mmCIF file of C-alpha atoms in Angstrom:
data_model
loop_
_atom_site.group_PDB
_atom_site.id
_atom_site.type_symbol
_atom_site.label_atom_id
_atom_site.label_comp_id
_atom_site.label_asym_id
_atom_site.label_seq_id
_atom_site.Cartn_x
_atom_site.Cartn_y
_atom_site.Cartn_z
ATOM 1 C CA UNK N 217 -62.193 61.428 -98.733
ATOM 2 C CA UNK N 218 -58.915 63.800 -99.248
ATOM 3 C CA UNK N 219 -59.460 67.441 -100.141
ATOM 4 C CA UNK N 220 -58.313 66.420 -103.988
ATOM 5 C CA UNK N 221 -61.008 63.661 -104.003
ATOM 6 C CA UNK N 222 -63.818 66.088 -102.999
ATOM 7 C CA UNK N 223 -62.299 68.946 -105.328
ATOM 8 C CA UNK N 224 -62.295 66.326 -108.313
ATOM 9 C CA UNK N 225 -66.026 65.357 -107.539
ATOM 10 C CA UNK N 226 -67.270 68.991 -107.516
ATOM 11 C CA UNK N 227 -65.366 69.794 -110.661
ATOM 12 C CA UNK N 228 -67.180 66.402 -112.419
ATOM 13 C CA UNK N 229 -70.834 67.573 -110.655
ATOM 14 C CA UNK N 230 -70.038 71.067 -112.037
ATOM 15 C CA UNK N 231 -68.996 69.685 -115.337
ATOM 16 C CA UNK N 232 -72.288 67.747 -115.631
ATOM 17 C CA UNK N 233 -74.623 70.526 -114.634
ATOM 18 C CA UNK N 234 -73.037 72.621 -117.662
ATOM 19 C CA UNK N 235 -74.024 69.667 -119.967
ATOM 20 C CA UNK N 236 -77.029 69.297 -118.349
ATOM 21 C CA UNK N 237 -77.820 73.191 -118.021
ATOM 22 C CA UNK N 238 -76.597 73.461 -122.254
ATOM 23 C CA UNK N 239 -79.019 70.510 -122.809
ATOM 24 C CA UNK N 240 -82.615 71.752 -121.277
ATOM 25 C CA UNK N 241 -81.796 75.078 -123.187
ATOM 26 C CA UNK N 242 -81.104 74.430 -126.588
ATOM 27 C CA UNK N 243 -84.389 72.063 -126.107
ATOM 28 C CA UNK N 244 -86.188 74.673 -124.446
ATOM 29 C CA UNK N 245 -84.830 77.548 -127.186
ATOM 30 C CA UNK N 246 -82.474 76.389 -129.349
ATOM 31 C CA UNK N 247 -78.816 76.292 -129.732
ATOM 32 C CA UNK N 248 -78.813 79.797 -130.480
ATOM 33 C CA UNK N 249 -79.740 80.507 -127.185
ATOM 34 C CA UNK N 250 -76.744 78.539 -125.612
ATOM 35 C CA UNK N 251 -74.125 81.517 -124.781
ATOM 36 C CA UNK N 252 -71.622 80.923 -122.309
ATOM 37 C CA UNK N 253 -73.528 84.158 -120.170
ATOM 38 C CA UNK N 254 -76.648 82.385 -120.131
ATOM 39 C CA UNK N 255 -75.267 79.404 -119.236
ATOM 40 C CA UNK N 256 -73.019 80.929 -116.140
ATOM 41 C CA UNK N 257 -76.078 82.933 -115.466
ATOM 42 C CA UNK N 258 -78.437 80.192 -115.271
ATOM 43 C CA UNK N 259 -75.754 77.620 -113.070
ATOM 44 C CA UNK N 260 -74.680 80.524 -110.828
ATOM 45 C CA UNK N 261 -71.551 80.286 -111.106
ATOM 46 C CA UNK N 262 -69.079 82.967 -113.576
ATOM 47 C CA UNK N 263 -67.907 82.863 -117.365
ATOM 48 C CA UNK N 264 -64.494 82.020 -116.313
ATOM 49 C CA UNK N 265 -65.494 78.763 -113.882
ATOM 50 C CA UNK N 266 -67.353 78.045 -117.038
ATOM 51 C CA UNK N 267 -64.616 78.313 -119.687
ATOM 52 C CA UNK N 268 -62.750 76.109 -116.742
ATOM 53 C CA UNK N 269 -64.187 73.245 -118.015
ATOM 54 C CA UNK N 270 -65.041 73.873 -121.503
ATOM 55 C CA UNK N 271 -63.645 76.151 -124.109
ATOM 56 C CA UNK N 272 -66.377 77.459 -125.362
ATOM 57 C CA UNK N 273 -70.102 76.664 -126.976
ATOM 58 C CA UNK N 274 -68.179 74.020 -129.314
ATOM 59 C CA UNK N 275 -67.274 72.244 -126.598
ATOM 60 C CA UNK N 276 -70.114 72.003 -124.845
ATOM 61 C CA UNK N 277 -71.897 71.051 -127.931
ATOM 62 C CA UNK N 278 -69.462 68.252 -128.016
ATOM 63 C CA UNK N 279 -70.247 67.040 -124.304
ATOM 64 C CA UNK N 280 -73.872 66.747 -125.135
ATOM 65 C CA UNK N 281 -72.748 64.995 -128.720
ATOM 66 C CA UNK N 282 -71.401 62.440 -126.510
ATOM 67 C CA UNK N 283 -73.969 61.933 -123.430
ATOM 68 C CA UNK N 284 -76.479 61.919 -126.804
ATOM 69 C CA UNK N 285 -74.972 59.123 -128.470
ATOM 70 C CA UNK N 286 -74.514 56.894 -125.299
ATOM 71 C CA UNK N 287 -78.075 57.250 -124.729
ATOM 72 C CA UNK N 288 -78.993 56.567 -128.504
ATOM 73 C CA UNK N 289 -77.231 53.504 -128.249
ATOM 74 C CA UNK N 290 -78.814 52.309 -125.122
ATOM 75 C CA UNK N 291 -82.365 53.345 -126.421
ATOM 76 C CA UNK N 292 -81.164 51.438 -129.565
ATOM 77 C CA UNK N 293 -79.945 48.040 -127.726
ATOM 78 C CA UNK N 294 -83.108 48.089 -125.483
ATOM 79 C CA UNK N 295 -85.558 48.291 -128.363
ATOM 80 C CA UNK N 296 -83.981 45.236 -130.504
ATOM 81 C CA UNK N 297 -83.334 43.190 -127.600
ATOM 82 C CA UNK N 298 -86.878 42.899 -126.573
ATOM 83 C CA UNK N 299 -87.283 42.016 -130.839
ATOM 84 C CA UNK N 300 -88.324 38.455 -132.116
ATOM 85 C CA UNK N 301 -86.022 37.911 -135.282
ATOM 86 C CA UNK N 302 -84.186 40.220 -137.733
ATOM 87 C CA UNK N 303 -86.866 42.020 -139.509
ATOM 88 C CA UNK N 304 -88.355 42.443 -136.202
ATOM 89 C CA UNK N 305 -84.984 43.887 -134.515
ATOM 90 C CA UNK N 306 -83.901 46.069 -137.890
ATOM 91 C CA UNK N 307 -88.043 47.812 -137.198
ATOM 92 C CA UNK N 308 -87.393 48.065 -133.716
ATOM 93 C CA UNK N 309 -83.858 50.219 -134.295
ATOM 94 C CA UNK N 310 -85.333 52.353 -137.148
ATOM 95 C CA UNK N 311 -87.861 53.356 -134.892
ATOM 96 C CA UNK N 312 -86.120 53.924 -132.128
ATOM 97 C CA UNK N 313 -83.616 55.967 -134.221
ATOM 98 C CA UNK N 314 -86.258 57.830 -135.127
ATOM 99 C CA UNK N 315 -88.526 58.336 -132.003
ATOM 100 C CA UNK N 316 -84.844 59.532 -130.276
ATOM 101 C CA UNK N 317 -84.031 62.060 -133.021
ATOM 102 C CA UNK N 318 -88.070 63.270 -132.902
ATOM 103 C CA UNK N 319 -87.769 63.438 -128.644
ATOM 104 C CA UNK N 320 -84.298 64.727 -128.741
ATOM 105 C CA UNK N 321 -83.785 67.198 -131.043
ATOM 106 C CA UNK N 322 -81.385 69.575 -129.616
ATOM 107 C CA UNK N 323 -78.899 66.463 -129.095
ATOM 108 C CA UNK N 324 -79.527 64.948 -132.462
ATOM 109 C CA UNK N 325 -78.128 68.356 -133.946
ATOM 110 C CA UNK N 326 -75.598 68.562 -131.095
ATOM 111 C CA UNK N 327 -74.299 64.570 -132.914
ATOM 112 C CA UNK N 328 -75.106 65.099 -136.496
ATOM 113 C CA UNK N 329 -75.811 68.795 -137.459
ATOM 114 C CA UNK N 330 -73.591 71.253 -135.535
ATOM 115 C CA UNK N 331 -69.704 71.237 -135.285
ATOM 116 C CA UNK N 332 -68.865 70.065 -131.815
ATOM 117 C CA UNK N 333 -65.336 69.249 -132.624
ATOM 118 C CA UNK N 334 -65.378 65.170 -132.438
ATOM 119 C CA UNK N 335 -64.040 63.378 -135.187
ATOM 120 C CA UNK N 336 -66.650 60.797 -136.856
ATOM 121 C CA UNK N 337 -65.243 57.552 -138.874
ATOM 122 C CA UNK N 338 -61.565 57.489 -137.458
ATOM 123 C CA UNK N 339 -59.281 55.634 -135.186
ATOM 124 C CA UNK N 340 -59.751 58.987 -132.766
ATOM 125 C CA UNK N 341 -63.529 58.668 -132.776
ATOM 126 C CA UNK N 342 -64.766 59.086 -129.235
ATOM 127 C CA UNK N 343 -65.712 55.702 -127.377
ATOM 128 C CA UNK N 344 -69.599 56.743 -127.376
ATOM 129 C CA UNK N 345 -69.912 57.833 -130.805
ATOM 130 C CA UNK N 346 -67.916 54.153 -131.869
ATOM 131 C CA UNK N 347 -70.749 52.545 -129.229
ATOM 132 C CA UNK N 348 -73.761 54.280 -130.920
ATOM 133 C CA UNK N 349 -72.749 52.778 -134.563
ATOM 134 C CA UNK N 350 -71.979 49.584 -132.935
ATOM 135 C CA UNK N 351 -75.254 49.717 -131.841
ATOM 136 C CA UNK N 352 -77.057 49.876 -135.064
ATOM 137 C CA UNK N 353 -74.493 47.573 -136.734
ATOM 138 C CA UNK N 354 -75.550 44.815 -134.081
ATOM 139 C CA UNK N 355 -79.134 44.553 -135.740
ATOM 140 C CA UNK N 356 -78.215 45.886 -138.744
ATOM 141 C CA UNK N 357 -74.965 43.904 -140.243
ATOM 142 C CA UNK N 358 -76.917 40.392 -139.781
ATOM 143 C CA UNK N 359 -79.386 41.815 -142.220
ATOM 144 C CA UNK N 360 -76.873 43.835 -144.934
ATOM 145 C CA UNK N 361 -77.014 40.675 -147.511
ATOM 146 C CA UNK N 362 -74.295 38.683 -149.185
ATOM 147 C CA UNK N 363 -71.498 40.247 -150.061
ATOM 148 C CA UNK N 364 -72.238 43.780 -148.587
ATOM 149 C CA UNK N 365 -70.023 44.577 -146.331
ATOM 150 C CA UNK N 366 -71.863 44.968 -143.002
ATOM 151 C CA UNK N 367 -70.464 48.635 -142.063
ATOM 152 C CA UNK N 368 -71.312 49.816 -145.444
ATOM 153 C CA UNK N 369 -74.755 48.836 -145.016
ATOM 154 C CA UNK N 370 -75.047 49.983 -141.467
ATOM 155 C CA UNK N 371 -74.000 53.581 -142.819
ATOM 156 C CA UNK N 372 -76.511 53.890 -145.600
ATOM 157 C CA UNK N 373 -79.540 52.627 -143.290
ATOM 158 C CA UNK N 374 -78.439 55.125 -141.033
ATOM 159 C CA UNK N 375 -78.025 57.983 -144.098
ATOM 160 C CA UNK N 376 -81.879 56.931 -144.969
ATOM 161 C CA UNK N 377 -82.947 57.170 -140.927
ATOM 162 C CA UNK N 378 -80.672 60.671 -140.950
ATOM 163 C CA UNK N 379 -82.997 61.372 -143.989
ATOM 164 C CA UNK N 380 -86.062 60.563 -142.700
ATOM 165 C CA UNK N 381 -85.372 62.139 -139.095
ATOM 166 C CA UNK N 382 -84.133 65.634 -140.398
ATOM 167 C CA UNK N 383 -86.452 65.653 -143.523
ATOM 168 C CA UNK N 384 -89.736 65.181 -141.110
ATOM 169 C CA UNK N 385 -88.652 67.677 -138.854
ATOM 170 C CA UNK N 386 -88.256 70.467 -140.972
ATOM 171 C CA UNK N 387 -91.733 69.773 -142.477
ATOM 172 C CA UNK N 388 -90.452 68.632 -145.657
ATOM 173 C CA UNK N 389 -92.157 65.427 -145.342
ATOM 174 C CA UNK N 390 -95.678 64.561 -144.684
ATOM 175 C CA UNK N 391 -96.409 63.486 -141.258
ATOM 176 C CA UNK N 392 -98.887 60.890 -142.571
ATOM 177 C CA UNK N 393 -96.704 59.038 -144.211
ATOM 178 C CA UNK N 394 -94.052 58.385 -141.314
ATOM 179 C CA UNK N 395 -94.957 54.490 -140.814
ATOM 180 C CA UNK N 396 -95.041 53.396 -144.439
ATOM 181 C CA UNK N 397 -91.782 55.240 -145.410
ATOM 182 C CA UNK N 398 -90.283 53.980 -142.106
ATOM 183 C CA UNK N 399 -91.663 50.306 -143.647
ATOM 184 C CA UNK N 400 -90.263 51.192 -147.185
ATOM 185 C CA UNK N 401 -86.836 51.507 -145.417
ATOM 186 C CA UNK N 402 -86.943 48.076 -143.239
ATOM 187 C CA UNK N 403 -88.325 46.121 -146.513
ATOM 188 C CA UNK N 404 -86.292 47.438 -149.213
ATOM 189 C CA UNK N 405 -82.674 48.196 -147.697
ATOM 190 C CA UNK N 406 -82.746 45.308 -144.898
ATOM 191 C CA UNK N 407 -82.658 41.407 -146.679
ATOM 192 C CA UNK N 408 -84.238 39.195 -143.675
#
């Protein structure tokens, strides 16, 4: 291995224990508590090696936007694969959407609440956050109905799952009534 190969690797393993470093705190605390001091305190390693890989908290926001949605669309994919039949699959996403955002919720914000500086919905879109919608269209666009377009429909099942997701964790909905809203959803929006 050359001296650039090993200098390139520890640059990518420092990169990653940033993300990962940003990740376990804003769980643990919060995004508030995500300052580029705590972070270089908590990694060992100084505010400027830090601001060597990332700008600032946006940015680092961004790189866990990005590990979050390539994870949501695995979790996605592996839940409707092992599903018998549309209705079946369309469930199977909607709760996995939902048990990810509920398990996750420092990442969910880092994708759909806070600014992390990736464009959504245009030809510059990231490759994981394309993958992640891709992975609810998959289930989703075989059960939008005749003559809905496909994406369309994938976006406003995702707006109601957004709903649900952000809406329960803030308390503003019921816990008891997770399952039969999350039913009301999968009967009413998907036509199997």
């Amino acid at each position: 291995m050359s001296v650039q190969e090993r200098k390139q690797r520890e640059r990518a393993e420092r990169e990653r224990l940033i993300v990962a470093t940003a990740r376990e705190l804003a769980e643990q605390q919060g995004w508030d508590a995500v300052t580029t001091r705590r972070l270089a305190e908590r990694i060992e390693y100084s505010q400027p090696v830090l601001y060597s890989h990332f700008r600032g908290k946006r940015e680092i926001i961004g790189a866990v936007a990005l590990e979050g949605a390539a994870e949501l669309a695995a979790a996605v994919r592996a839940a409707t694969s092992a599903a018998d039949g549309p209705r079946a699959r369309v469930a199977a996403l909607a709760r996995a959407y939902l048990d990810f955002a509920a398990g996750n919720p420092a990442v969910y914000d880092a994708l759909f609440q806070l600014d992390g500086g990736l464009p959504y919905a245009r030809e510059d879109t990231p490759e994981p956050l394309k993958d992640a919608f891709a992975a609810l269209l998959e289930s989703l666009g075989e059960v939008a109905g005749e003559g809905v377009h496909p994406g369309m429909f994938t976006e406003v099942f995702w707006a109601s799952l957004h709903g649900l997701a952000t809406l329960t964790r803030a308390g503003r909905l019921p816990p008891e009534g997770a399952a039969q809203r999350l039913e009301l959803v999968v009967d009413r929006l998907a036509v199997v």
